[in-house]
Amino acid sequence: MGLTFPNESADYRAARERLLAREIELRRLTEAVARERRALPPGGAVPEDYVFEAVIDGAVKQVRLSQLFAPGKDTLAIYSYMFGPERERPCNMCTPLLDGLDAAEPNIRQRLSLVAVAESPASRLAAFAQDRGWRNLRLVSAAGNHYNRDYHGKGAEGGDTTMLNVFRREGGAVRHFWGTEMAHTDGEPGQDHRGLDPLSPIFAMFDLTPEGRGDFYTKLSYP
């Protein structure tokens, strides 16, 4: 389709053209799935205006789900962060993903509100965010409500799980729009579920390399 690179073989160019056609096919399918997502019927109304806790201006204060919508924004994404009080340290897969979202949040907030919720107390979440160097991402505690139970950020046996849910405010009602349900399904053979891959620049980058992602899992820090 026009591009070549120094010293490439005819076999390489032919294979690359075939792969490029598949990449374009994938792009079209990705956009088709996005159109279907946007066309979903109205989701269920949120059963209550959940009360969370957050550190605001140095003090722990209550904040309702309806207050998590920024002024002028009617879409809210809530990431259920695996950092409950039973964990000595937060999830080593969630945390690097939130590293990226914290950096991207000033751009994200132009279109929607983004919040991370966890079961640990608000003061613990705020302390970790400061230690981690997060400057933009809002963290709130769901320790005193049933949000994670209702929206699958907590498993049937009580342990925290990963989930991102998107909500839409229409007039006075808040409805569930979409969630990362694929994160709660089995993966293909040799894979995990990969339900949150669209949010991860780390694995997207690895997938472009000769080594691929292999069996790599992110960590809180590296030697």
mmCIF file of C-alpha atoms in Angstrom:
data_model
loop_
_atom_site.group_PDB
_atom_site.id
_atom_site.type_symbol
_atom_site.label_atom_id
_atom_site.label_comp_id
_atom_site.label_asym_id
_atom_site.label_seq_id
_atom_site.Cartn_x
_atom_site.Cartn_y
_atom_site.Cartn_z
ATOM 1 C CA MET A 1 0.000 0.000 0.000
ATOM 2 C CA GLY A 2 2.907 2.313 -0.627
ATOM 3 C CA LEU A 3 5.330 2.046 2.312
ATOM 4 C CA THR A 4 8.633 0.190 2.320
ATOM 5 C CA PHE A 5 11.572 0.161 4.743
ATOM 6 C CA PRO A 6 15.308 -0.158 4.100
ATOM 7 C CA ASN A 7 16.555 -3.638 3.096
ATOM 8 C CA GLU A 8 13.252 -5.422 3.669
ATOM 9 C CA SER A 9 12.661 -8.610 1.668
ATOM 10 C CA ALA A 10 9.826 -9.274 -0.746
ATOM 11 C CA ASP A 11 8.563 -11.953 1.661
ATOM 12 C CA TYR A 12 8.483 -9.454 4.505
ATOM 13 C CA ARG A 13 6.627 -6.865 2.400
ATOM 14 C CA ALA A 14 4.033 -9.388 1.225
ATOM 15 C CA ALA A 15 3.416 -10.649 4.770
ATOM 16 C CA ARG A 16 3.264 -7.111 6.104
ATOM 17 C CA GLU A 17 0.666 -6.122 3.491
ATOM 18 C CA ARG A 18 -1.471 -9.092 4.524
ATOM 19 C CA LEU A 19 -1.120 -8.112 8.160
ATOM 20 C CA LEU A 20 -1.974 -4.484 7.375
ATOM 21 C CA ALA A 21 -5.210 -5.626 5.755
ATOM 22 C CA ARG A 22 -6.030 -7.538 8.939
ATOM 23 C CA GLU A 23 -5.190 -4.504 11.073
ATOM 24 C CA ILE A 24 -7.583 -2.387 9.018
ATOM 25 C CA GLU A 25 -10.212 -5.114 9.396
ATOM 26 C CA LEU A 26 -9.682 -5.046 13.168
ATOM 27 C CA ARG A 27 -10.000 -1.253 13.217
ATOM 28 C CA ARG A 28 -13.343 -1.503 11.424
ATOM 29 C CA LEU A 29 -14.555 -4.190 13.826
ATOM 30 C CA THR A 30 -13.416 -2.122 16.817
ATOM 31 C CA GLU A 31 -15.403 0.851 15.564
ATOM 32 C CA ALA A 32 -18.434 -1.339 14.829
ATOM 33 C CA VAL A 33 -18.334 -2.648 18.420
ATOM 34 C CA ALA A 34 -18.053 0.937 19.702
ATOM 35 C CA ARG A 35 -21.151 1.907 17.683
ATOM 36 C CA GLU A 36 -23.070 -1.031 19.162
ATOM 37 C CA ARG A 37 -21.964 0.008 22.643
ATOM 38 C CA ARG A 38 -23.163 3.566 22.083
ATOM 39 C CA ALA A 39 -26.504 2.232 20.804
ATOM 40 C CA LEU A 40 -27.259 0.117 23.887
ATOM 41 C CA PRO A 41 -30.781 0.588 25.295
ATOM 42 C CA PRO A 42 -30.987 2.514 28.580
ATOM 43 C CA GLY A 43 -29.399 0.587 31.420
ATOM 44 C CA GLY A 44 -30.850 0.093 34.862
ATOM 45 C CA ALA A 45 -31.419 3.049 37.142
ATOM 46 C CA VAL A 46 -28.911 3.282 39.978
ATOM 47 C CA PRO A 47 -30.792 1.941 43.023
ATOM 48 C CA GLU A 48 -29.502 4.561 45.474
ATOM 49 C CA ASP A 49 -27.357 7.667 45.642
ATOM 50 C CA TYR A 50 -24.407 5.840 47.206
ATOM 51 C CA VAL A 51 -22.492 7.699 49.898
ATOM 52 C CA PHE A 52 -18.703 7.453 49.573
ATOM 53 C CA GLU A 53 -15.941 9.034 51.636
ATOM 54 C CA ALA A 54 -13.040 11.057 50.273
ATOM 55 C CA VAL A 55 -10.273 13.241 51.625
ATOM 56 C CA ILE A 56 -11.181 16.783 50.574
ATOM 57 C CA ASP A 57 -9.087 19.749 51.687
ATOM 58 C CA GLY A 58 -7.321 17.542 54.207
ATOM 59 C CA ALA A 59 -10.477 16.192 55.883
ATOM 60 C CA VAL A 60 -12.524 13.042 55.329
ATOM 61 C CA LYS A 61 -15.901 14.041 53.952
ATOM 62 C CA GLN A 62 -18.925 12.260 52.526
ATOM 63 C CA VAL A 63 -19.694 12.528 48.846
ATOM 64 C CA ARG A 64 -22.636 10.988 47.031
ATOM 65 C CA LEU A 65 -22.462 9.262 43.657
ATOM 66 C CA SER A 66 -24.485 12.091 42.110
ATOM 67 C CA GLN A 67 -21.794 14.505 43.277
ATOM 68 C CA LEU A 68 -19.059 12.593 41.446
ATOM 69 C CA PHE A 69 -20.346 14.026 38.158
ATOM 70 C CA ALA A 70 -18.298 17.141 37.412
ATOM 71 C CA PRO A 71 -20.303 20.281 36.578
ATOM 72 C CA GLY A 72 -21.501 20.151 33.003
ATOM 73 C CA LYS A 73 -20.636 16.463 32.577
ATOM 74 C CA ASP A 74 -23.307 13.775 32.372
ATOM 75 C CA THR A 75 -21.044 10.734 32.017
ATOM 76 C CA LEU A 76 -19.189 9.157 34.945
ATOM 77 C CA ALA A 77 -16.717 6.251 34.863
ATOM 78 C CA ILE A 78 -16.000 4.468 38.151
ATOM 79 C CA TYR A 79 -13.052 2.083 38.381
ATOM 80 C CA SER A 80 -13.292 -0.457 41.189
ATOM 81 C CA TYR A 81 -9.734 -0.586 42.505
ATOM 82 C CA MET A 82 -8.560 -3.779 44.197
ATOM 83 C CA PHE A 83 -7.246 -2.159 47.381
ATOM 84 C CA GLY A 84 -9.421 -3.375 50.209
ATOM 85 C CA PRO A 85 -8.447 -3.235 53.892
ATOM 86 C CA GLU A 86 -7.471 -6.910 53.799
ATOM 87 C CA ARG A 87 -4.635 -6.092 51.367
ATOM 88 C CA GLU A 88 -1.273 -5.043 52.690
ATOM 89 C CA ARG A 89 -0.535 -3.497 49.285
ATOM 90 C CA PRO A 90 -2.869 -2.652 46.381
ATOM 91 C CA CYS A 91 -3.318 -4.825 43.308
ATOM 92 C CA ASN A 92 -0.178 -4.908 41.152
ATOM 93 C CA MET A 93 -2.257 -5.017 37.959
ATOM 94 C CA CYS A 94 -4.760 -2.271 38.835
ATOM 95 C CA THR A 95 -2.124 0.149 40.083
ATOM 96 C CA PRO A 96 -0.016 0.536 36.904
ATOM 97 C CA LEU A 97 -3.249 0.846 34.928
ATOM 98 C CA LEU A 98 -4.302 3.700 37.225
ATOM 99 C CA ASP A 99 -0.831 5.235 36.775
ATOM 100 C CA GLY A 100 -1.748 5.716 33.126
ATOM 101 C CA LEU A 101 -5.243 6.958 33.862
ATOM 102 C CA ASP A 102 -3.901 9.485 36.363
ATOM 103 C CA ALA A 103 -1.639 10.914 33.657
ATOM 104 C CA ALA A 104 -4.483 10.939 31.129
ATOM 105 C CA GLU A 105 -7.152 12.304 33.492
ATOM 106 C CA PRO A 106 -6.724 16.006 32.519
ATOM 107 C CA ASN A 107 -7.652 14.965 28.978
ATOM 108 C CA ILE A 108 -10.383 12.550 30.084
ATOM 109 C CA ARG A 109 -12.116 15.189 32.194
ATOM 110 C CA GLN A 110 -12.855 17.206 29.066
ATOM 111 C CA ARG A 111 -15.507 14.622 28.168
ATOM 112 C CA LEU A 112 -16.418 12.745 31.351
ATOM 113 C CA SER A 113 -15.754 12.329 35.061
ATOM 114 C CA LEU A 114 -13.421 9.553 36.224
ATOM 115 C CA VAL A 115 -13.217 8.213 39.784
ATOM 116 C CA ALA A 116 -11.565 5.175 41.378
ATOM 117 C CA VAL A 117 -13.270 3.506 44.331
ATOM 118 C CA ALA A 118 -11.806 1.014 46.789
ATOM 119 C CA GLU A 119 -12.862 -0.619 50.038
ATOM 120 C CA SER A 120 -10.030 0.837 52.141
ATOM 121 C CA PRO A 121 -10.650 3.928 54.274
ATOM 122 C CA ALA A 122 -10.399 7.243 52.461
ATOM 123 C CA SER A 123 -7.342 8.322 54.454
ATOM 124 C CA ARG A 124 -5.441 5.196 53.402
ATOM 125 C CA LEU A 125 -6.335 5.757 49.752
ATOM 126 C CA ALA A 126 -5.263 9.391 49.890
ATOM 127 C CA ALA A 127 -1.950 8.491 51.531
ATOM 128 C CA PHE A 128 -1.175 5.876 48.897
ATOM 129 C CA ALA A 129 -2.107 8.236 46.055
ATOM 130 C CA GLN A 130 0.293 10.811 47.453
ATOM 131 C CA ASP A 131 3.086 8.258 47.835
ATOM 132 C CA ARG A 132 2.452 6.990 44.302
ATOM 133 C CA GLY A 133 2.627 10.503 42.900
ATOM 134 C CA TRP A 134 -0.915 10.588 41.550
ATOM 135 C CA ARG A 135 -1.954 14.191 41.060
ATOM 136 C CA ASN A 136 -5.205 14.018 39.082
ATOM 137 C CA LEU A 137 -7.160 10.846 39.777
ATOM 138 C CA ARG A 138 -9.936 11.080 42.361
ATOM 139 C CA LEU A 139 -10.091 8.191 44.841
ATOM 140 C CA VAL A 140 -13.069 7.583 47.104
ATOM 141 C CA SER A 141 -13.812 4.910 49.677
ATOM 142 C CA ALA A 142 -16.733 2.523 49.227
ATOM 143 C CA ALA A 143 -16.176 0.992 52.659
ATOM 144 C CA GLY A 144 -19.531 2.194 54.005
ATOM 145 C CA ASN A 145 -21.833 1.328 51.103
ATOM 146 C CA HIS A 146 -22.890 -1.494 48.773
ATOM 147 C CA TYR A 147 -21.663 0.047 45.525
ATOM 148 C CA ASN A 148 -18.967 -2.557 44.844
ATOM 149 C CA ARG A 149 -21.311 -5.385 45.748
ATOM 150 C CA ASP A 150 -24.033 -4.082 43.433
ATOM 151 C CA TYR A 151 -21.726 -3.236 40.525
ATOM 152 C CA HIS A 152 -19.379 -6.229 40.694
ATOM 153 C CA GLY A 153 -16.334 -4.617 42.236
ATOM 154 C CA LYS A 154 -16.622 -7.254 44.958
ATOM 155 C CA GLY A 155 -16.953 -10.994 44.478
ATOM 156 C CA ALA A 156 -19.591 -13.291 45.903
ATOM 157 C CA GLU A 157 -17.202 -14.349 48.690
ATOM 158 C CA GLY A 158 -16.428 -10.749 49.654
ATOM 159 C CA GLY A 159 -13.024 -10.202 48.060
ATOM 160 C CA ASP A 160 -12.490 -7.176 45.845
ATOM 161 C CA THR A 161 -12.429 -7.616 42.082
ATOM 162 C CA THR A 162 -11.705 -5.341 39.150
ATOM 163 C CA MET A 163 -14.470 -3.595 37.258
ATOM 164 C CA LEU A 164 -15.020 -0.340 35.420
ATOM 165 C CA ASN A 165 -18.579 0.913 35.114
ATOM 166 C CA VAL A 166 -19.872 3.842 33.088
ATOM 167 C CA PHE A 167 -22.953 5.765 34.219
ATOM 168 C CA ARG A 168 -25.071 8.327 32.400
ATOM 169 C CA ARG A 169 -27.089 11.099 34.002
ATOM 170 C CA GLU A 170 -30.303 11.969 32.195
ATOM 171 C CA GLY A 171 -32.326 14.660 33.874
ATOM 172 C CA GLY A 172 -32.655 13.660 37.495
ATOM 173 C CA ALA A 173 -31.932 9.957 36.896
ATOM 174 C CA VAL A 174 -28.596 8.169 36.815
ATOM 175 C CA ARG A 175 -28.455 4.947 34.813
ATOM 176 C CA HIS A 176 -25.832 2.298 34.311
ATOM 177 C CA PHE A 177 -24.551 2.451 30.737
ATOM 178 C CA TRP A 178 -21.838 -0.216 30.403
ATOM 179 C CA GLY A 179 -19.330 -2.241 32.415
ATOM 180 C CA THR A 180 -16.228 -4.293 31.714
ATOM 181 C CA GLU A 181 -18.093 -7.591 31.958
ATOM 182 C CA MET A 182 -15.422 -9.366 29.919
ATOM 183 C CA ALA A 183 -13.181 -8.999 32.972
ATOM 184 C CA HIS A 184 -15.493 -11.523 34.651
ATOM 185 C CA THR A 185 -15.351 -14.148 31.898
ATOM 186 C CA ASP A 186 -12.803 -16.855 31.157
ATOM 187 C CA GLY A 187 -9.965 -15.955 28.842
ATOM 188 C CA GLU A 188 -8.931 -17.816 25.749
ATOM 189 C CA PRO A 189 -6.548 -20.764 26.288
ATOM 190 C CA GLY A 190 -3.250 -19.450 27.585
ATOM 191 C CA GLN A 191 -4.663 -15.970 28.308
ATOM 192 C CA ASP A 192 -6.332 -14.172 31.137
ATOM 193 C CA HIS A 193 -9.662 -12.463 30.408
ATOM 194 C CA ARG A 194 -8.001 -9.257 29.067
ATOM 195 C CA GLY A 195 -11.185 -7.384 29.877
ATOM 196 C CA LEU A 196 -9.398 -4.131 30.702
ATOM 197 C CA ASP A 197 -6.862 -4.210 27.861
ATOM 198 C CA PRO A 198 -8.401 -1.190 26.086
ATOM 199 C CA LEU A 199 -7.318 0.930 29.078
ATOM 200 C CA SER A 200 -3.735 -0.337 29.190
ATOM 201 C CA PRO A 201 -0.997 1.388 27.182
ATOM 202 C CA ILE A 202 1.487 -1.102 28.683
ATOM 203 C CA PHE A 203 0.081 -4.217 27.058
ATOM 204 C CA ALA A 204 -0.855 -2.351 23.885
ATOM 205 C CA MET A 205 2.827 -1.439 23.566
ATOM 206 C CA PHE A 206 4.045 -4.971 24.280
ATOM 207 C CA ASP A 207 1.703 -6.382 21.638
ATOM 208 C CA LEU A 208 3.629 -4.387 18.999
ATOM 209 C CA THR A 209 6.945 -6.061 19.794
ATOM 210 C CA PRO A 210 8.551 -9.317 18.595
ATOM 211 C CA GLU A 211 8.379 -10.742 22.129
ATOM 212 C CA GLY A 212 4.738 -9.820 22.701
ATOM 213 C CA ARG A 213 3.410 -9.675 26.246
ATOM 214 C CA GLY A 214 4.212 -13.308 27.023
ATOM 215 C CA ASP A 215 3.338 -14.108 30.631
ATOM 216 C CA PHE A 216 4.214 -10.610 31.874
ATOM 217 C CA TYR A 217 2.248 -9.121 34.720
ATOM 218 C CA THR A 218 2.771 -5.614 36.002
ATOM 219 C CA LYS A 219 4.206 -4.919 39.450
ATOM 220 C CA LEU A 220 4.062 -2.050 41.899
ATOM 221 C CA SER A 221 7.802 -1.507 41.372
ATOM 222 C CA TYR A 222 10.695 -3.109 39.531
ATOM 223 C CA PRO A 223 14.306 -3.852 40.530
#
